[in-house]
PDB file of C-alpha atoms in Angstrom:
ATOM      1  CA  GLN W 362      96.187   5.282  99.767  1.00 63.00           C
ATOM      2  CA  SER W 363      97.020   1.874 101.271  1.00 74.00           C
ATOM      3  CA  ALA W 364      94.413  -0.828 100.780  1.00 88.00           C
ATOM      4  CA  LEU W 365      92.259  -1.860 103.719  1.00 95.00           C
ATOM      5  CA  THR W 366      93.089  -5.278 105.192  1.00 97.00           C
ATOM      6  CA  GLN W 367      90.631  -8.146 104.819  1.00 97.00           C
ATOM      7  CA  PRO W 368      91.118 -11.895 105.327  1.00 97.00           C
ATOM      8  CA  ARG W 369      91.632 -13.641 102.013  1.00 96.00           C
ATOM      9  CA  SER W 370      88.987 -16.260 102.757  1.00 97.00           C
ATOM     10  CA  VAL W 371      86.339 -17.322 105.255  1.00 97.00           C
ATOM     11  CA  SER W 372      83.946 -20.239 105.269  1.00 96.00           C
ATOM     12  CA  GLY W 373      80.858 -21.482 107.041  1.00 96.00           C
ATOM     13  CA  SER W 374      78.110 -24.046 106.808  1.00 97.00           C
ATOM     14  CA  PRO W 375      74.530 -23.242 105.812  1.00 97.00           C
ATOM     15  CA  GLY W 376      72.663 -21.653 108.691  1.00 96.00           C
ATOM     16  CA  GLN W 377      75.805 -20.513 110.480  1.00 97.00           C
ATOM     17  CA  SER W 378      77.098 -16.961 110.848  1.00 97.00           C
ATOM     18  CA  VAL W 379      80.366 -15.604 109.500  1.00 97.00           C
ATOM     19  CA  THR W 380      82.090 -12.280 110.085  1.00 98.00           C
ATOM     20  CA  ILE W 381      84.500 -10.576 107.701  1.00 98.00           C
ATOM     21  CA  SER W 382      86.800  -7.914 109.111  1.00 98.00           C
ATOM     22  CA  CYS W 383      88.154  -4.828 107.371  1.00 98.00           C
ATOM     23  CA  THR W 384      91.003  -2.970 109.052  1.00 97.00           C
ATOM     24  CA  GLY W 385      92.128   0.516 108.145  1.00 96.00           C
ATOM     25  CA  THR W 386      93.369   3.581 109.973  1.00 94.00           C
ATOM     26  CA  ARG W 387      91.952   6.653 111.663  1.00 93.00           C
ATOM     27  CA  THR W 388      92.192   8.499 108.337  1.00 91.00           C
ATOM     28  CA  ASP W 389      89.715   6.157 106.671  1.00 93.00           C
ATOM     29  CA  VAL W 390      87.684   3.454 108.489  1.00 93.00           C
ATOM     30  CA  GLY W 391      88.151   4.955 111.925  1.00 93.00           C
ATOM     31  CA  GLY W 392      87.707   8.560 110.913  1.00 91.00           C
ATOM     32  CA  HIS W 393      84.526   8.576 108.850  1.00 90.00           C
ATOM     33  CA  ASN W 394      81.071   6.998 108.984  1.00 92.00           C
ATOM     34  CA  PHE W 395      81.373   6.073 105.322  1.00 95.00           C
ATOM     35  CA  VAL W 396      82.263   2.396 105.197  1.00 97.00           C
ATOM     36  CA  THR W 397      80.568   0.357 102.491  1.00 98.00           C
ATOM     37  CA  TRP W 398      80.491  -3.339 101.632  1.00 98.00           C
ATOM     38  CA  TYR W 399      80.034  -4.911  98.210  1.00 98.00           C
ATOM     39  CA  GLN W 400      79.177  -8.449  97.160  1.00 98.00           C
ATOM     40  CA  GLN W 401      80.592  -9.745  93.883  1.00 97.00           C
ATOM     41  CA  LEU W 402      79.207 -12.957  92.444  1.00 96.00           C
ATOM     42  CA  PRO W 403      81.383 -14.787  89.897  1.00 91.00           C
ATOM     43  CA  GLY W 404      81.475 -12.975  86.581  1.00 91.00           C
ATOM     44  CA  LYS W 405      79.249 -10.160  87.818  1.00 94.00           C
ATOM     45  CA  ALA W 406      79.685  -6.534  88.773  1.00 96.00           C
ATOM     46  CA  PRO W 407      79.846  -5.721  92.491  1.00 97.00           C
ATOM     47  CA  LYS W 408      76.603  -4.975  94.348  1.00 97.00           C
ATOM     48  CA  LEU W 409      76.184  -2.598  97.297  1.00 97.00           C
ATOM     49  CA  ILE W 410      75.039  -4.427 100.448  1.00 98.00           C
ATOM     50  CA  ILE W 411      76.009  -2.091 103.339  1.00 98.00           C
ATOM     51  CA  PHE W 412      76.616   1.669 103.435  1.00 97.00           C
ATOM     52  CA  ASP W 413      77.361   4.221 106.150  1.00 96.00           C
ATOM     53  CA  VAL W 414      78.863   1.399 108.251  1.00 96.00           C
ATOM     54  CA  ILE W 415      75.543  -0.177 109.255  1.00 97.00           C
ATOM     55  CA  ALA W 416      72.808   0.742 106.743  1.00 96.00           C
ATOM     56  CA  ARG W 417      71.273  -1.706 104.263  1.00 97.00           C
ATOM     57  CA  PRO W 418      69.922  -0.661 100.854  1.00 95.00           C
ATOM     58  CA  SER W 419      66.358  -1.737 100.167  1.00 94.00           C
ATOM     59  CA  GLY W 420      66.212  -5.312  98.930  1.00 95.00           C
ATOM     60  CA  VAL W 421      69.269  -6.513 100.848  1.00 97.00           C
ATOM     61  CA  PRO W 422      68.264  -9.196 103.370  1.00 96.00           C
ATOM     62  CA  ALA W 423      68.511  -8.393 107.073  1.00 96.00           C
ATOM     63  CA  ARG W 424      70.915 -11.347 107.366  1.00 96.00           C
ATOM     64  CA  PHE W 425      73.599  -8.917 106.251  1.00 98.00           C
ATOM     65  CA  SER W 426      74.753  -6.470 108.929  1.00 97.00           C
ATOM     66  CA  GLY W 427      77.627  -4.072 109.414  1.00 97.00           C
ATOM     67  CA  SER W 428      79.459  -2.727 112.427  1.00 96.00           C
ATOM     68  CA  ARG W 429      82.661  -0.945 113.396  1.00 97.00           C
ATOM     69  CA  SER W 430      85.036  -0.797 116.331  1.00 95.00           C
ATOM     70  CA  ASP W 431      87.846   1.759 116.188  1.00 94.00           C
ATOM     71  CA  ASN W 432      89.665   1.259 112.874  1.00 96.00           C
ATOM     72  CA  THR W 433      88.064  -2.090 112.035  1.00 97.00           C
ATOM     73  CA  ALA W 434      84.734  -2.529 110.260  1.00 97.00           C
ATOM     74  CA  SER W 435      82.973  -5.865 110.069  1.00 98.00           C
ATOM     75  CA  LEU W 436      80.370  -7.538 107.883  1.00 98.00           C
ATOM     76  CA  THR W 437      78.338 -10.314 109.482  1.00 98.00           C
ATOM     77  CA  ILE W 438      76.228 -12.695 107.466  1.00 98.00           C
ATOM     78  CA  SER W 439      73.768 -14.671 109.568  1.00 97.00           C
ATOM     79  CA  GLY W 440      71.881 -17.785 108.486  1.00 96.00           C
ATOM     80  CA  LEU W 441      74.331 -18.513 105.679  1.00 97.00           C
ATOM     81  CA  GLN W 442      72.827 -19.636 102.396  1.00 96.00           C
ATOM     82  CA  ALA W 443      74.508 -21.247  99.399  1.00 96.00           C
ATOM     83  CA  GLU W 444      73.740 -18.137  97.306  1.00 95.00           C
ATOM     84  CA  ASP W 445      75.921 -16.057  99.657  1.00 97.00           C
ATOM     85  CA  GLU W 446      79.068 -17.666  98.238  1.00 97.00           C
ATOM     86  CA  ALA W 447      80.892 -14.739  96.647  1.00 97.00           C
ATOM     87  CA  HIS W 448      83.706 -12.251  97.097  1.00 97.00           C
ATOM     88  CA  TYR W 449      83.095  -9.416  99.552  1.00 98.00           C
ATOM     89  CA  PHE W 450      84.892  -6.079  99.437  1.00 98.00           C
ATOM     90  CA  CYS W 451      84.927  -3.309 102.010  1.00 98.00           C
ATOM     91  CA  CYS W 452      85.522   0.307 101.072  1.00 97.00           C
ATOM     92  CA  SER W 453      85.982   3.540 102.980  1.00 97.00           C
ATOM     93  CA  TYR W 454      86.101   7.228 102.303  1.00 95.00           C
ATOM     94  CA  ALA W 455      89.561   8.603 103.154  1.00 93.00           C
ATOM     95  CA  ASP W 456      90.803  12.002 104.289  1.00 83.00           C
ATOM     96  CA  THR W 457      92.171  12.881 100.861  1.00 82.00           C
ATOM     97  CA  SER W 458      88.724  12.872  99.172  1.00 88.00           C
ATOM     98  CA  THR W 459      89.417   9.433  97.788  1.00 94.00           C
ATOM     99  CA  LEU W 460      88.078   5.938  98.302  1.00 96.00           C
ATOM    100  CA  VAL W 461      90.103   2.966  99.420  1.00 96.00           C
ATOM    101  CA  PHE W 462      89.030  -0.661  99.007  1.00 97.00           C
ATOM    102  CA  GLY W 463      89.983  -3.783 100.897  1.00 97.00           C
ATOM    103  CA  GLY W 464      91.674  -6.639  99.071  1.00 95.00           C
ATOM    104  CA  GLY W 465      88.525  -8.730  99.139  1.00 96.00           C
ATOM    105  CA  THR W 466      87.414 -11.873 100.979  1.00 97.00           C
ATOM    106  CA  LYS W 467      86.194 -15.052  99.345  1.00 97.00           C
ATOM    107  CA  LEU W 468      83.304 -16.594 101.250  1.00 97.00           C
ATOM    108  CA  THR W 469      82.849 -20.314 100.803  1.00 97.00           C
ATOM    109  CA  VAL W 470      79.621 -21.964 101.948  1.00 96.00           C
ATOM    110  CA  LEU W 471      80.535 -25.517 102.893  1.00 93.00           C
TER     111      LEU W 471
ATOM    112  CA  GLU L 443      65.548   1.201  85.855  1.00 92.00           C
ATOM    113  CA  GLU L 444      69.078   2.539  86.201  1.00 92.00           C
ATOM    114  CA  HIS L 445      71.485   1.410  83.485  1.00 96.00           C
ATOM    115  CA  LEU L 446      75.187   2.067  82.912  1.00 98.00           C
ATOM    116  CA  VAL L 447      76.943   0.755  79.798  1.00 98.00           C
ATOM    117  CA  GLU L 448      80.701   1.124  79.371  1.00 98.00           C
ATOM    118  CA  SER L 449      82.516   1.020  76.039  1.00 98.00           C
ATOM    119  CA  GLY L 450      85.901   1.807  74.545  1.00 97.00           C
ATOM    120  CA  GLY L 451      88.025  -0.908  76.102  1.00 97.00           C
ATOM    121  CA  GLY L 452      90.512  -2.962  74.146  1.00 97.00           C
ATOM    122  CA  LEU L 453      94.166  -3.812  73.639  1.00 97.00           C
ATOM    123  CA  VAL L 454      96.672  -0.939  73.762  1.00 97.00           C
ATOM    124  CA  GLN L 455     100.460  -0.816  73.893  1.00 97.00           C
ATOM    125  CA  PRO L 456     102.329   0.538  76.927  1.00 97.00           C
ATOM    126  CA  GLY L 457     102.573   4.301  76.668  1.00 97.00           C
ATOM    127  CA  GLY L 458      99.418   4.478  74.563  1.00 97.00           C
ATOM    128  CA  SER L 459      96.057   6.132  75.157  1.00 98.00           C
ATOM    129  CA  LEU L 460      92.459   5.039  75.345  1.00 98.00           C
ATOM    130  CA  ARG L 461      89.157   6.788  76.010  1.00 98.00           C
ATOM    131  CA  LEU L 462      86.392   4.990  77.839  1.00 98.00           C
ATOM    132  CA  SER L 463      82.747   6.029  77.699  1.00 98.00           C
ATOM    133  CA  CYS L 464      79.816   5.221  79.940  1.00 98.00           C
ATOM    134  CA  ALA L 465      76.251   5.777  78.736  1.00 98.00           C
ATOM    135  CA  ALA L 466      73.729   6.301  81.526  1.00 98.00           C
ATOM    136  CA  SER L 467      69.986   5.834  81.373  1.00 97.00           C
ATOM    137  CA  GLY L 468      67.026   5.370  83.687  1.00 97.00           C
ATOM    138  CA  PHE L 469      67.953   8.170  86.075  1.00 96.00           C
ATOM    139  CA  SER L 470      68.721  11.877  86.091  1.00 97.00           C
ATOM    140  CA  PHE L 471      72.430  11.657  85.235  1.00 97.00           C
ATOM    141  CA  SER L 472      73.236  15.296  85.983  1.00 97.00           C
ATOM    142  CA  ASN L 473      72.093  14.895  89.600  1.00 96.00           C
ATOM    143  CA  TYR L 474      74.767  12.348  90.524  1.00 97.00           C
ATOM    144  CA  TRP L 475      78.500  12.254  91.090  1.00 97.00           C
ATOM    145  CA  MET L 476      80.035   9.480  88.952  1.00 98.00           C
ATOM    146  CA  ASN L 477      83.025   7.217  89.606  1.00 98.00           C
ATOM    147  CA  TRP L 478      85.382   4.873  87.783  1.00 98.00           C
ATOM    148  CA  VAL L 479      86.585   1.715  89.527  1.00 98.00           C
ATOM    149  CA  ARG L 480      89.097  -0.809  88.140  1.00 98.00           C
ATOM    150  CA  GLN L 481      89.526  -4.510  88.782  1.00 97.00           C
ATOM    151  CA  ALA L 482      92.708  -6.232  87.614  1.00 95.00           C
ATOM    152  CA  PRO L 483      92.214  -9.835  86.403  1.00 92.00           C
ATOM    153  CA  GLY L 484      91.517 -12.078  89.391  1.00 89.00           C
ATOM    154  CA  LYS L 485      92.241  -9.227  91.793  1.00 91.00           C
ATOM    155  CA  GLY L 486      90.432  -6.757  93.989  1.00 93.00           C
ATOM    156  CA  LEU L 487      88.796  -3.421  93.312  1.00 96.00           C
ATOM    157  CA  MET L 488      90.600  -0.123  93.019  1.00 97.00           C
ATOM    158  CA  TRP L 489      88.895   3.252  92.979  1.00 97.00           C
ATOM    159  CA  ILE L 490      90.186   5.410  90.113  1.00 97.00           C
ATOM    160  CA  SER L 491      88.340   8.707  89.978  1.00 97.00           C
ATOM    161  CA  VAL L 492      85.159  10.684  90.631  1.00 97.00           C
ATOM    162  CA  THR L 493      83.541  13.736  89.069  1.00 97.00           C
ATOM    163  CA  SER L 494      80.951  16.034  90.561  1.00 96.00           C
ATOM    164  CA  ARG L 495      77.484  16.615  89.137  1.00 97.00           C
ATOM    165  CA  ASP L 496      78.632  19.514  86.949  1.00 96.00           C
ATOM    166  CA  GLY L 497      82.086  18.120  86.255  1.00 96.00           C
ATOM    167  CA  ARG L 498      83.881  21.003  87.943  1.00 96.00           C
ATOM    168  CA  SER L 499      85.246  18.929  90.820  1.00 95.00           C
ATOM    169  CA  THR L 500      87.331  15.832  90.149  1.00 97.00           C
ATOM    170  CA  TYR L 501      89.436  13.559  92.352  1.00 96.00           C
ATOM    171  CA  TYR L 502      91.888  10.806  91.452  1.00 97.00           C
ATOM    172  CA  ALA L 503      93.796   7.919  92.973  1.00 95.00           C
ATOM    173  CA  ASP L 504      97.490   8.753  93.305  1.00 94.00           C
ATOM    174  CA  SER L 505      98.497   6.021  90.852  1.00 95.00           C
ATOM    175  CA  VAL L 506      96.577   7.618  87.959  1.00 97.00           C
ATOM    176  CA  LYS L 507      96.890  11.314  88.816  1.00 97.00           C
ATOM    177  CA  GLY L 508      98.363  13.217  85.886  1.00 97.00           C
ATOM    178  CA  ARG L 509      97.703  10.363  83.449  1.00 98.00           C
ATOM    179  CA  PHE L 510      93.907   9.893  83.584  1.00 98.00           C
ATOM    180  CA  THR L 511      91.218  12.545  83.134  1.00 98.00           C
ATOM    181  CA  VAL L 512      87.564  12.093  84.029  1.00 98.00           C
ATOM    182  CA  SER L 513      84.898  14.205  82.367  1.00 98.00           C
ATOM    183  CA  ARG L 514      81.184  14.147  81.604  1.00 98.00           C
ATOM    184  CA  ASP L 515      78.654  15.467  79.125  1.00 98.00           C
ATOM    185  CA  ASN L 516      75.341  15.868  80.930  1.00 98.00           C
ATOM    186  CA  ALA L 517      73.524  16.715  77.692  1.00 98.00           C
ATOM    187  CA  LYS L 518      74.512  13.275  76.382  1.00 98.00           C
ATOM    188  CA  ASN L 519      74.197  11.453  79.731  1.00 98.00           C
ATOM    189  CA  THR L 520      77.728  10.187  79.245  1.00 98.00           C
ATOM    190  CA  LEU L 521      80.780   9.808  81.473  1.00 98.00           C
ATOM    191  CA  TYR L 522      84.305   9.581  80.062  1.00 98.00           C
ATOM    192  CA  LEU L 523      87.741   8.466  81.191  1.00 98.00           C
ATOM    193  CA  GLN L 524      90.704   9.592  79.109  1.00 98.00           C
ATOM    194  CA  MET L 525      93.664   7.336  79.863  1.00 98.00           C
ATOM    195  CA  ASP L 526      97.152   8.390  78.729  1.00 98.00           C
ATOM    196  CA  SER L 527     100.642   6.974  79.311  1.00 98.00           C
ATOM    197  CA  LEU L 528      99.121   3.592  79.963  1.00 98.00           C
ATOM    198  CA  ARG L 529     101.127   0.968  81.850  1.00 97.00           C
ATOM    199  CA  ALA L 530     100.796  -2.797  82.156  1.00 97.00           C
ATOM    200  CA  ASP L 531      99.401  -2.449  85.669  1.00 96.00           C
ATOM    201  CA  ASP L 532      96.493  -0.392  84.299  1.00 98.00           C
ATOM    202  CA  THR L 533      95.132  -3.622  82.821  1.00 98.00           C
ATOM    203  CA  GLY L 534      91.715  -4.611  84.121  1.00 97.00           C
ATOM    204  CA  VAL L 535      87.975  -4.247  83.894  1.00 97.00           C
ATOM    205  CA  TYR L 536      86.891  -0.641  84.258  1.00 98.00           C
ATOM    206  CA  TYR L 537      83.519  -0.072  85.890  1.00 98.00           C
ATOM    207  CA  CYS L 538      81.430   3.066  85.629  1.00 98.00           C
ATOM    208  CA  VAL L 539      79.707   3.541  88.990  1.00 98.00           C
ATOM    209  CA  ARG L 540      77.107   5.949  90.255  1.00 98.00           C
ATOM    210  CA  GLY L 541      77.553   7.640  93.629  1.00 96.00           C
ATOM    211  CA  MET L 542      74.487   7.700  95.856  1.00 93.00           C
ATOM    212  CA  SER L 543      72.673  11.041  95.758  1.00 87.00           C
ATOM    213  CA  SER L 544      73.393  11.783  99.430  1.00 86.00           C
ATOM    214  CA  SER L 545      77.047  10.719  99.352  1.00 90.00           C
ATOM    215  CA  TRP L 546      79.216  10.169  96.263  1.00 92.00           C
ATOM    216  CA  PHE L 547      81.346   7.649  98.113  1.00 93.00           C
ATOM    217  CA  THR L 548      78.521   5.128  98.350  1.00 96.00           C
ATOM    218  CA  LEU L 549      78.636   3.321  95.007  1.00 97.00           C
ATOM    219  CA  ASP L 550      75.064   2.251  94.420  1.00 95.00           C
ATOM    220  CA  TYR L 551      74.835   1.269  90.735  1.00 96.00           C
ATOM    221  CA  TRP L 552      77.571  -0.398  88.693  1.00 97.00           C
ATOM    222  CA  GLY L 553      77.912  -0.983  84.977  1.00 97.00           C
ATOM    223  CA  GLN L 554      79.066  -4.370  83.674  1.00 96.00           C
ATOM    224  CA  GLY L 555      82.533  -3.042  82.873  1.00 97.00           C
ATOM    225  CA  THR L 556      84.827  -2.817  79.863  1.00 98.00           C
ATOM    226  CA  LEU L 557      88.159  -4.656  79.651  1.00 98.00           C
ATOM    227  CA  VAL L 558      91.370  -2.721  79.051  1.00 98.00           C
ATOM    228  CA  THR L 559      94.526  -4.700  78.286  1.00 98.00           C
ATOM    229  CA  VAL L 560      97.866  -2.904  78.208  1.00 98.00           C
ATOM    230  CA  SER L 561     100.436  -5.109  76.533  1.00 96.00           C
ATOM    231  CA  SER L 562     102.974  -5.110  73.750  1.00 94.00           C
TER     232      SER L 562
END
């Protein structure tokens, strides 16, 4: 159950786009269509923003999008806004009927 | 509106035990798989455990297997986590999290968490 690999930090200016990567293996990210992304604002509980690799729950802006290539999933945030500054965590279902999270990425809006 | 409220956290010595509870409201609790997720201070998230709708199926992270036990009481709309043989690295905020109805591994509603500190 090794953690998925995410960059520790990314940054962008308002209006720009940023992409956060999440690298796993063929037994988790690459082997199942069950990658999720969570946004955690300071002092708050995480919030689901992407599920099943590319799907958005109702209420999540279309600026947030997910994708995957082989064993790497990605979260792209377009038209960055100041309110997007938060930690972002990826997560994947794994072969052993468990979930594995990434280490988290801090997004700074410059 | 869905609501999850954890309780039972606190300070416990290494080797000790603690039982966390999670009271659910605003949805049909017995229709959902339920998870526990931990976050160490200033660190990332770690999935701990999940239980099926009827409690008969349970899965655990390797690091807690044999020490933690997840259970539920659907009549009381409550999820539990019994934690034994606690270690310092079990310290963190424990979140009760609902799995989406179509797939338990999509964590769609989170409680606010309860803090567990393991220290002498």
